[in-house]
Amino acid sequence: MGKTNRPKKILLIEDDPTQVFMYRSQFEMDGFVFLSAPNGEEGLALADKEIPDIILLDILMGKLGGMETLEILKKDSPTKIIPVFILTNFVKQEIEQQARQLGAEEYIIKSQIMPKEISKMIKKRFEKQ
Amino acid sequence: MGAVEKKINTRKNIGDSNYLNKNCWLIKNLNYAPYKRCQYCELKFNHCLFLHYQIVSLAVVFLFFIFFILIEKRLSPLSIITVFALIIVYGYFFNISTEKIVKANFFLKKTKNELNELMDNLEDKVDEQTKNLQEKNTHLQKLLKMRSEFLDIASHQLRTPTSVIKGTASMMIDKDFERLSHEVQSQHINNIWQKSVKLEEIINDILSASEMDTEKYELVAVNMEKIDIVDMIKKIIDEIHFDAEQKGIILELKPAVGKVLTVEGERKYLKQAIVNLINNAVKYTPEKNDLTKEKGRVIIEVSAIVGKVLIKISDNGIGIPKAELTKLFKKFSRGSNAKEAYTDGSGLGLFIVKEIIDGHGGQITVTSDEGRGSVFTISLPVSAPQVLAVSKPRTAQPSALRR
């Protein structure tokens, strides 16, 4: 049923162009609309403008890191309901707990979970709705 | 401890008396009547043999006196002489014994004082050692914290290229990959290549840095040689100029100024330091400066002053925020604007540069104007500082390190 609807919009906030390129390929292949922003600031602006269906958020970034971005996303009412998956290589329990407390639904370690699996996780998340 | 000291202090000093003539033994003795405490041992009459002896000897003198009076029924000259003689003898012996007791007492007090002093010293020592231990403990805790931070960041830096290599490879295994255009496919392969190179660089950086961390980098005599700095920089530029050309920026070595342009040092490491600095300059200099609209350029100048060689590497790139200049040479320090411009520097390059230059007895300084560029200056002594006689194994290979 969900598949017949309009394609879902993914926003990836990530500063490494190589990774953006990789995820773009995978998600576009899987039929998502893919948007990306190189840092928290631009990510927030894009999220406000486009209201994506899901946000994938990196943690270690230059202008405005992932945690701060997440906090603002969850405060701001139009972006409040958008599910956020943290997508990072920063493995630290405290950070993960903090992120979940702030409202992140998943904490994905990039080097452990492959793009295809992330794509499947996102599809599953939308089937729930 | 304090209470005992008080008690000692309130006691009378040896030989003190309430009477004016304190040298008179009789007055002294009368002063220490049985109901008082002994002058010397401070025991009560019942317990003090000295006081007993005093009273007994006085009683003996008195008995002799009575004895003579009873025999002669009058106060004969003989009895008086005898009593006086006895009193003199008594006084003599009394003085001798008193002297002994006083000496013994003095010795005891001295020993007591020494013991007290020793105890105080011991306490001081214990305090000092406790303090030392506490300091060591906090130092260790700091080191442990640094170590865990090191591991956190090092593992992040290692995972970043790994995730791209693994992720892209996993996509390639998937049949969907063939649906992608040829161009996109080759870009993916190129990404794997680039990230593999990056991964190796980061591994080398981490090895070098952790090696320099455990034992301070020191020169090794066997590896020392005279190095022509200008020649070395020319060779480095030959290796790097391709990167600069690709980025569309100018990389230039100005003609050297001065006579002595050789330094003593370890070629491998000095090269590593200079390569790092030039690489950084190239990396953080865009084709066109956003602020000044100048074409990007990296200029290297070499000059000699008395006993030193100066190497100046200046660029008109993104620069470094003022607040971050001081911590620039620390491990995992990257300018906040550097993170935006380039995502996967290890943050170890400048730390390694500083360790190498310090090891050569040189200095590195940096001035920078955010948005307008940075100037790194190395000064190296022409003759090397003290060196280690034996070679120690060094595991990490030098690499093109990045900040």
Coordinates of C-alpha atoms in Angstrom, one line a residue:
Chain A
M1 CA 0.0 0.0 0.0
G2 CA 2.8 2.4 1.1
K3 CA 4.7 1.6 -2.1
T4 CA 1.9 3.1 -4.3
N5 CA 2.2 6.4 -2.5
R6 CA 4.6 9.2 -3.6
P7 CA 8.3 8.3 -3.2
K8 CA 9.7 8.9 0.3
K9 CA 12.1 11.8 0.8
I10 CA 15.4 11.1 2.6
L11 CA 17.6 13.9 3.9
L12 CA 21.2 12.9 4.7
I13 CA 23.2 15.4 6.7
E14 CA 26.8 14.4 6.2
D15 CA 30.0 16.3 5.5
D16 CA 32.0 13.6 3.6
P17 CA 31.1 13.9 -0.2
T18 CA 32.3 10.4 -0.8
Q19 CA 29.8 9.0 1.6
V20 CA 27.0 11.2 0.3
F21 CA 27.8 9.8 -3.2
M22 CA 27.6 6.2 -1.9
Y23 CA 24.3 6.7 -0.1
R24 CA 22.8 8.7 -2.9
S25 CA 23.5 5.8 -5.3
Q26 CA 21.9 3.2 -3.0
F27 CA 18.9 5.2 -2.0
E28 CA 18.1 6.4 -5.5
M29 CA 18.4 2.9 -6.7
D30 CA 15.9 1.9 -4.1
G31 CA 13.4 4.5 -5.2
F32 CA 13.8 7.2 -2.6
V33 CA 14.1 10.9 -3.3
F34 CA 17.6 11.8 -1.9
L35 CA 18.6 15.2 -0.5
S36 CA 21.8 16.0 1.3
A37 CA 23.4 18.8 3.3
P38 CA 27.1 19.1 4.2
N39 CA 26.5 20.4 7.8
G40 CA 23.9 20.9 10.5
E41 CA 23.2 24.5 9.6
E42 CA 22.3 23.8 6.0
G43 CA 20.7 20.5 7.0
L44 CA 18.2 22.4 9.3
A45 CA 17.4 24.9 6.6
L46 CA 16.8 22.1 4.1
A47 CA 14.7 20.2 6.6
D48 CA 12.5 23.2 7.2
K49 CA 12.1 23.8 3.5
E50 CA 11.6 20.3 2.2
I51 CA 10.1 18.5 5.3
P52 CA 11.7 15.1 4.4
D53 CA 10.1 11.8 5.5
I54 CA 13.2 10.8 7.3
I55 CA 16.5 12.4 8.3
L56 CA 19.8 10.6 8.5
L57 CA 22.2 12.5 10.7
D58 CA 26.0 12.3 11.1
I59 CA 27.5 13.4 14.4
L60 CA 31.0 14.7 13.8
M61 CA 30.6 17.7 11.5
G62 CA 32.1 21.1 11.2
K63 CA 29.4 23.8 11.4
L64 CA 26.9 22.6 13.9
G65 CA 27.5 18.9 14.9
G66 CA 24.9 16.2 14.8
M67 CA 23.8 16.3 18.5
E68 CA 23.1 20.1 18.4
T69 CA 21.2 19.6 15.1
L70 CA 19.1 16.8 16.5
E71 CA 18.2 19.0 19.5
I72 CA 17.0 21.8 17.3
L73 CA 15.2 19.4 14.9
K74 CA 13.3 18.0 17.8
K75 CA 12.5 21.4 19.3
D76 CA 11.2 22.9 16.0
S77 CA 7.6 22.0 15.5
P78 CA 7.4 21.2 11.8
T79 CA 10.5 19.0 11.9
K80 CA 9.6 17.5 15.3
I81 CA 7.7 14.5 13.9
I82 CA 10.3 13.6 11.3
P83 CA 12.0 10.4 12.4
V84 CA 15.8 10.8 12.8
F85 CA 18.3 8.0 12.4
I86 CA 21.8 8.8 13.6
L87 CA 24.3 7.6 10.9
T88 CA 27.8 7.8 12.3
N89 CA 31.1 6.1 12.8
F90 CA 31.4 7.5 16.3
V91 CA 31.0 4.5 18.6
K92 CA 30.4 5.6 22.1
Q93 CA 27.6 4.5 24.4
E94 CA 27.1 7.8 26.2
I95 CA 26.6 9.5 22.8
E96 CA 24.2 6.8 21.7
Q97 CA 22.2 7.1 24.9
Q98 CA 22.2 10.9 24.6
A99 CA 21.1 10.7 21.0
R100 CA 18.2 8.3 21.9
Q101 CA 17.1 10.6 24.7
L102 CA 17.1 13.5 22.4
G103 CA 14.7 11.5 20.1
A104 CA 16.8 9.6 17.6
E105 CA 15.1 6.4 16.7
E106 CA 18.1 4.5 15.6
Y107 CA 21.9 4.8 16.1
I108 CA 23.5 3.2 13.0
I109 CA 27.3 2.6 12.8
K110 CA 28.2 3.1 9.2
S111 CA 31.0 0.7 9.1
Q112 CA 28.8 -2.1 10.5
I113 CA 25.6 -1.6 8.6
M114 CA 25.7 -1.6 4.9
P115 CA 23.8 1.0 2.7
K116 CA 21.4 -1.7 1.5
E117 CA 20.5 -2.7 5.0
I118 CA 20.0 0.9 6.0
S119 CA 17.7 1.3 3.0
K120 CA 15.7 -1.8 4.2
M121 CA 15.5 -0.4 7.7
I122 CA 14.0 2.8 6.4
K123 CA 11.5 0.9 4.3
K124 CA 10.5 -1.1 7.3
R125 CA 10.1 2.1 9.3
F126 CA 7.6 3.5 6.7
E127 CA 5.7 0.2 6.6
K128 CA 5.0 0.7 10.3
Q129 CA 3.1 3.9 9.7
Chain B
M1 CA 50.3 14.2 70.5
G2 CA 49.3 17.8 71.2
A3 CA 48.1 17.0 74.8
V4 CA 51.4 15.3 75.7
E5 CA 53.4 18.3 74.5
K6 CA 51.3 20.6 76.6
K7 CA 52.0 18.5 79.7
I8 CA 55.7 18.6 79.1
N9 CA 55.7 22.4 78.6
T10 CA 53.9 23.1 81.9
R11 CA 56.4 21.2 83.9
K12 CA 59.2 23.0 85.6
N13 CA 62.6 23.2 84.1
I14 CA 65.5 21.4 85.7
G15 CA 66.9 23.3 88.7
D16 CA 64.1 25.9 88.8
S17 CA 63.0 27.0 92.3
N18 CA 60.4 29.3 93.8
Y19 CA 63.1 30.6 96.0
L20 CA 65.7 33.2 95.2
N21 CA 68.7 31.2 96.1
K22 CA 68.3 28.2 93.9
N23 CA 71.9 27.1 94.2
C24 CA 71.5 26.3 97.9
W25 CA 70.9 22.5 98.1
L26 CA 69.1 22.8 101.4
I27 CA 66.6 25.3 100.1
K28 CA 66.3 23.2 97.0
N29 CA 65.5 20.2 99.0
L30 CA 63.1 21.9 101.4
N31 CA 61.3 23.2 98.4
Y32 CA 60.8 19.7 97.3
A33 CA 59.1 18.5 100.5
P34 CA 57.4 15.2 100.5
Y35 CA 54.0 16.6 99.6
K36 CA 55.4 18.0 96.3
R37 CA 56.4 16.1 93.3
C38 CA 60.1 15.3 92.7
Q39 CA 62.0 18.0 91.0
Y40 CA 63.7 15.6 88.6
C41 CA 61.5 12.7 87.9
E42 CA 58.2 14.4 88.6
L43 CA 56.9 11.4 90.5
K44 CA 55.1 11.7 93.8
F45 CA 56.9 11.2 97.1
N46 CA 55.6 7.6 97.5
H47 CA 57.1 6.6 94.2
C48 CA 60.3 8.6 94.0
L49 CA 63.4 6.9 95.4
F50 CA 65.3 10.1 95.2
L51 CA 62.8 11.9 97.6
H52 CA 63.0 8.9 99.9
Y53 CA 66.8 9.1 99.9
Q54 CA 66.6 12.9 100.6
I55 CA 64.4 12.4 103.7
V56 CA 66.2 9.4 104.9
S57 CA 69.6 11.1 104.7
L58 CA 68.2 14.2 106.5
A59 CA 66.7 11.9 109.2
V60 CA 70.1 10.3 109.6
V61 CA 71.8 13.7 110.1
F62 CA 69.1 14.6 112.6
L63 CA 69.6 11.2 114.5
F64 CA 73.3 11.8 114.7
F65 CA 72.6 15.2 116.2
I66 CA 70.2 13.7 118.8
F67 CA 72.6 10.9 119.5
F68 CA 75.5 13.3 120.4
I69 CA 73.2 15.4 122.6
L70 CA 72.0 12.3 124.4
I71 CA 75.5 11.0 125.0
E72 CA 77.1 14.3 126.1
K73 CA 73.9 15.8 127.7
R74 CA 74.9 19.2 126.1
L75 CA 75.8 20.8 122.8
S76 CA 79.4 19.8 122.7
P77 CA 81.7 21.1 120.1
L78 CA 82.3 17.6 118.9
S79 CA 78.6 17.0 118.2
I80 CA 78.3 20.3 116.4
I81 CA 81.4 19.5 114.3
T82 CA 80.2 16.0 113.6
V83 CA 76.8 17.2 112.5
F84 CA 78.4 19.8 110.3
A85 CA 80.7 17.2 108.8
L86 CA 77.8 14.9 108.1
I87 CA 75.9 17.8 106.6
I88 CA 78.8 18.5 104.3
V89 CA 79.2 14.9 103.3
Y90 CA 75.5 14.6 102.8
G91 CA 75.6 17.7 100.6
Y92 CA 78.5 16.3 98.6
F93 CA 76.9 13.0 97.9
F94 CA 73.5 14.7 97.3
N95 CA 75.1 17.0 94.7
I96 CA 76.8 14.1 92.9
S97 CA 73.6 12.0 92.8
T98 CA 71.6 15.1 91.7
E99 CA 74.1 15.8 89.0
K100 CA 73.7 12.2 87.7
I101 CA 69.9 12.5 87.8
V102 CA 70.0 15.8 86.1
K103 CA 72.3 14.5 83.4
A104 CA 70.1 11.4 82.9
N105 CA 67.0 13.7 82.8
F106 CA 68.7 16.0 80.3
F107 CA 69.6 13.0 78.2
L108 CA 66.0 11.7 78.4
K109 CA 64.6 15.1 77.4
K110 CA 67.0 15.4 74.6
T111 CA 66.1 11.9 73.3
K112 CA 62.4 12.8 73.7
N113 CA 62.9 16.0 71.7
E114 CA 64.8 14.1 69.0
L115 CA 62.1 11.5 68.9
N116 CA 59.5 14.2 68.5
E117 CA 61.5 15.8 65.8
L118 CA 61.8 12.5 64.0
M119 CA 58.1 11.9 64.3
D120 CA 57.4 15.3 62.9
N121 CA 59.8 14.6 60.0
L122 CA 58.2 11.3 59.4
E123 CA 54.8 12.9 59.3
D124 CA 56.1 15.5 56.9
K125 CA 57.6 12.7 54.8
V126 CA 54.3 10.8 54.8
D127 CA 52.4 13.9 53.9
E128 CA 54.8 14.6 51.1
Q129 CA 54.6 11.1 49.7
T130 CA 50.8 11.1 50.0
K131 CA 50.8 14.3 48.0
N132 CA 53.1 12.8 45.4
L133 CA 50.9 9.7 45.2
Q134 CA 47.9 11.9 44.7
E135 CA 49.6 13.9 42.0
K136 CA 50.7 10.7 40.2
N137 CA 47.2 9.4 40.5
T138 CA 45.6 12.5 38.9
H139 CA 48.3 12.4 36.2
L140 CA 47.5 8.7 35.5
Q141 CA 43.8 9.4 35.4
K142 CA 44.5 12.2 32.9
L143 CA 46.6 9.9 30.8
L144 CA 43.8 7.3 30.9
K145 CA 41.3 9.8 29.8
M146 CA 43.6 11.0 27.0
R147 CA 44.0 7.4 26.0
S148 CA 40.3 6.7 25.8
E149 CA 39.8 9.9 23.9
F150 CA 42.6 8.8 21.6
L151 CA 40.9 5.5 21.0
D152 CA 37.5 7.1 20.5
I153 CA 38.7 9.4 17.8
A154 CA 41.3 7.0 16.3
S155 CA 38.6 4.4 15.9
H156 CA 36.3 7.0 14.3
Q157 CA 39.0 8.1 11.9
L158 CA 39.7 4.5 10.9
R159 CA 36.0 3.5 10.5
T160 CA 35.2 6.4 8.2
P161 CA 37.2 5.2 5.2
T162 CA 36.4 1.6 6.1
S163 CA 32.7 2.3 6.0
V164 CA 33.0 3.7 2.4
I165 CA 35.2 0.8 1.2
K166 CA 32.9 -1.8 2.8
G167 CA 29.7 -0.1 1.9
T168 CA 30.6 0.5 -1.8
A169 CA 32.0 -3.0 -2.1
S170 CA 28.7 -4.4 -0.6
M171 CA 26.8 -2.4 -3.2
M172 CA 29.0 -3.9 -5.9
I173 CA 28.3 -7.4 -4.8
D174 CA 24.6 -6.6 -5.1
K175 CA 23.2 -7.0 -8.7
D176 CA 21.5 -3.6 -8.6
F177 CA 25.0 -2.0 -9.0
E178 CA 25.0 -3.0 -12.7
R179 CA 22.0 -0.8 -13.2
L180 CA 24.1 2.3 -12.4
S181 CA 25.6 4.2 -15.3
H182 CA 29.2 3.4 -16.2
E183 CA 30.4 6.8 -15.0
V184 CA 28.8 6.4 -11.6
Q185 CA 30.2 2.9 -11.3
S186 CA 33.8 4.1 -12.0
Q187 CA 33.3 6.9 -9.5
H188 CA 32.4 4.3 -6.9
I189 CA 35.6 2.3 -7.7
N190 CA 37.6 5.5 -7.5
N191 CA 36.1 6.2 -4.1
I192 CA 37.2 2.8 -2.9
W193 CA 40.7 3.5 -4.1
Q194 CA 40.9 6.9 -2.5
K195 CA 39.6 5.7 0.8
S196 CA 42.0 2.8 0.9
V197 CA 44.9 5.2 0.4
K198 CA 43.4 7.4 3.1
L199 CA 43.0 4.5 5.4
E200 CA 46.6 3.6 5.1
E201 CA 47.7 7.1 5.7
I202 CA 45.6 7.3 8.9
I203 CA 47.0 4.0 10.1
N204 CA 50.5 5.3 9.6
D205 CA 49.6 8.6 11.3
I206 CA 48.2 6.8 14.3
L207 CA 51.2 4.5 14.5
S208 CA 53.7 7.4 14.3
A209 CA 51.8 9.5 16.8
S210 CA 51.3 6.7 19.3
E211 CA 55.0 5.9 19.0
M212 CA 56.0 9.5 19.5
D213 CA 53.6 9.6 22.4
T214 CA 55.1 6.7 24.3
E215 CA 58.7 7.7 23.9
K216 CA 59.6 11.3 23.0
Y217 CA 61.0 11.4 19.5
E218 CA 64.8 11.6 19.7
L219 CA 67.5 11.8 17.1
V220 CA 69.5 8.6 16.5
A221 CA 73.2 9.1 15.8
V222 CA 73.5 6.4 13.1
N223 CA 70.7 7.9 11.0
M224 CA 72.1 11.4 11.2
E225 CA 73.3 13.1 8.0
K226 CA 73.9 16.5 6.5
I227 CA 70.8 17.5 4.6
D228 CA 70.7 20.1 1.9
I229 CA 67.3 21.6 2.7
V230 CA 66.8 23.3 -0.7
D231 CA 67.5 20.1 -2.5
M232 CA 65.1 18.2 -0.2
I233 CA 62.3 20.7 -0.7
K234 CA 62.8 20.6 -4.5
K235 CA 62.3 16.9 -4.4
I236 CA 59.2 17.2 -2.3
I237 CA 57.7 19.8 -4.6
D238 CA 58.4 17.4 -7.5
E239 CA 56.2 14.8 -5.7
I240 CA 53.5 17.2 -4.6
H241 CA 53.2 19.7 -7.5
F242 CA 50.8 17.4 -9.3
D243 CA 48.2 17.7 -6.5
A244 CA 48.6 21.5 -6.6
E245 CA 48.2 21.6 -10.3
Q246 CA 45.1 19.5 -10.2
K247 CA 43.6 21.9 -7.7
G248 CA 44.7 24.8 -9.8
I249 CA 46.9 26.5 -7.3
I250 CA 50.5 27.8 -7.5
L251 CA 53.2 25.9 -5.6
E252 CA 56.5 27.8 -5.7
L253 CA 59.9 27.6 -4.1
K254 CA 61.5 31.1 -3.9
P255 CA 65.3 31.3 -4.4
A256 CA 67.1 30.6 -1.1
V257 CA 68.7 33.5 0.9
G258 CA 72.0 33.0 2.8
K259 CA 74.9 30.6 2.7
V260 CA 74.6 27.7 5.0
L261 CA 71.5 25.8 4.0
T262 CA 72.3 22.4 5.3
V263 CA 71.2 21.0 8.6
E264 CA 72.1 17.8 10.5
G265 CA 69.2 15.5 11.0
E266 CA 67.3 12.4 10.1
R267 CA 66.3 12.7 6.4
K268 CA 63.3 10.5 6.6
Y269 CA 61.7 12.4 9.5
L270 CA 62.6 15.9 8.4
K271 CA 61.1 15.1 5.0
Q272 CA 58.0 13.8 6.7
A273 CA 57.6 17.1 8.6
I274 CA 58.1 19.3 5.6
V275 CA 55.8 17.1 3.4
N276 CA 53.1 17.4 6.0
L277 CA 53.3 21.2 6.1
I278 CA 53.3 21.6 2.3
N279 CA 50.5 19.1 1.9
N280 CA 48.4 20.9 4.5
A281 CA 49.1 24.2 2.8
V282 CA 48.0 22.8 -0.6
K283 CA 45.0 21.0 0.9
Y284 CA 43.6 24.0 2.7
T285 CA 44.1 26.5 -0.1
P286 CA 41.3 26.7 -2.5
E287 CA 41.7 27.6 -6.2
K288 CA 40.4 31.0 -5.4
N289 CA 40.3 32.7 -2.1
D290 CA 36.7 33.6 -1.1
L291 CA 37.7 36.8 0.7
T292 CA 40.4 38.3 -1.4
K293 CA 39.5 36.7 -4.7
E294 CA 43.2 35.9 -5.2
K295 CA 44.4 32.8 -7.0
G296 CA 45.4 30.1 -4.5
R297 CA 49.2 29.9 -4.0
V298 CA 51.6 28.2 -1.6
I299 CA 55.0 29.8 -1.4
I300 CA 58.1 28.2 0.2
E301 CA 61.0 30.3 1.3
V302 CA 64.3 29.1 2.7
S303 CA 66.8 31.4 4.4
A304 CA 69.9 31.1 6.6
I305 CA 70.6 33.1 9.7
V306 CA 73.5 32.6 12.1
G307 CA 73.5 28.9 13.0
K308 CA 70.0 28.3 11.8
V309 CA 68.0 27.5 8.7
L310 CA 64.5 29.0 8.3
I311 CA 61.8 27.4 6.2
K312 CA 58.7 29.5 5.7
I313 CA 55.6 28.0 4.1
S314 CA 52.9 30.5 3.4
D315 CA 49.5 30.1 1.7
N316 CA 46.5 32.3 1.0
G317 CA 44.1 29.5 2.0
I318 CA 41.3 29.3 4.5
G319 CA 43.5 30.1 7.5
I320 CA 43.1 29.1 11.1
P321 CA 40.8 30.7 13.7
K322 CA 42.8 32.7 16.2
A323 CA 41.4 30.8 19.2
E324 CA 42.6 27.5 17.8
L325 CA 46.2 28.5 17.0
T326 CA 47.5 27.5 20.4
K327 CA 46.1 24.0 20.4
L328 CA 47.0 23.4 16.8
F329 CA 50.0 21.1 17.5
K330 CA 48.1 18.8 19.8
K331 CA 46.9 15.4 18.9
F332 CA 43.6 15.3 17.0
S333 CA 43.4 19.0 16.8
R334 CA 41.9 20.3 13.6
G335 CA 40.8 23.8 12.8
S336 CA 37.0 24.0 13.0
N337 CA 37.0 25.4 9.5
A338 CA 39.3 22.6 8.4
K339 CA 36.6 20.1 9.2
E340 CA 34.3 21.7 6.8
A341 CA 36.8 21.9 4.0
Y342 CA 38.2 18.4 4.3
T343 CA 36.5 15.6 6.2
D344 CA 39.0 12.9 6.9
G345 CA 42.3 14.4 8.0
S346 CA 43.6 12.3 10.9
G347 CA 44.2 15.4 13.1
L348 CA 47.7 14.0 13.8
G349 CA 49.8 15.6 11.1
L350 CA 50.9 18.8 12.9
F351 CA 51.4 16.9 16.2
I352 CA 53.9 14.6 14.3
V353 CA 55.5 17.7 12.7
K354 CA 56.1 19.3 16.0
E355 CA 57.5 16.2 17.6
I356 CA 60.0 15.8 14.7
I357 CA 61.1 19.5 14.8
D358 CA 61.4 19.5 18.6
G359 CA 63.5 16.4 18.3
H360 CA 65.8 18.2 15.9
G361 CA 66.2 21.0 18.4
G362 CA 64.3 23.3 16.2
Q363 CA 61.1 25.4 16.5
I364 CA 57.9 25.7 14.6
T365 CA 55.7 28.8 14.7
V366 CA 52.5 29.7 13.0
T367 CA 50.7 32.9 12.3
S368 CA 47.4 32.9 10.6
D369 CA 44.6 35.2 9.4
E370 CA 41.3 33.3 9.1
G371 CA 40.1 33.5 5.6
R372 CA 43.3 34.9 4.3
G373 CA 45.9 32.2 4.9
S374 CA 48.5 30.8 7.2
V375 CA 52.3 31.0 7.6
F376 CA 54.2 28.1 9.2
T377 CA 57.9 28.8 10.0
I378 CA 60.3 26.1 10.9
S379 CA 63.7 27.0 12.3
L380 CA 66.3 24.3 12.4
P381 CA 69.8 24.5 14.0
V382 CA 72.6 23.9 11.5
S383 CA 74.3 21.4 13.8
A384 CA 72.3 18.8 15.5
P385 CA 71.6 18.7 19.3
Q386 CA 72.7 15.7 21.4
V387 CA 71.8 12.4 19.8
L388 CA 71.2 8.9 21.0
A389 CA 74.1 6.6 20.3
V390 CA 72.1 3.6 19.5
S391 CA 69.4 3.1 17.0
K392 CA 66.1 2.1 18.3
P393 CA 63.5 0.4 16.1
R394 CA 60.9 2.6 14.6
T395 CA 57.8 0.8 13.4
A396 CA 55.8 3.3 11.6
Q397 CA 56.6 4.4 8.1
P398 CA 56.5 8.0 7.2
S399 CA 53.6 9.0 5.1
A400 CA 52.0 12.0 3.6
L401 CA 50.3 13.1 6.8
R402 CA 47.5 15.4 7.0
R403 CA 46.3 17.7 9.8

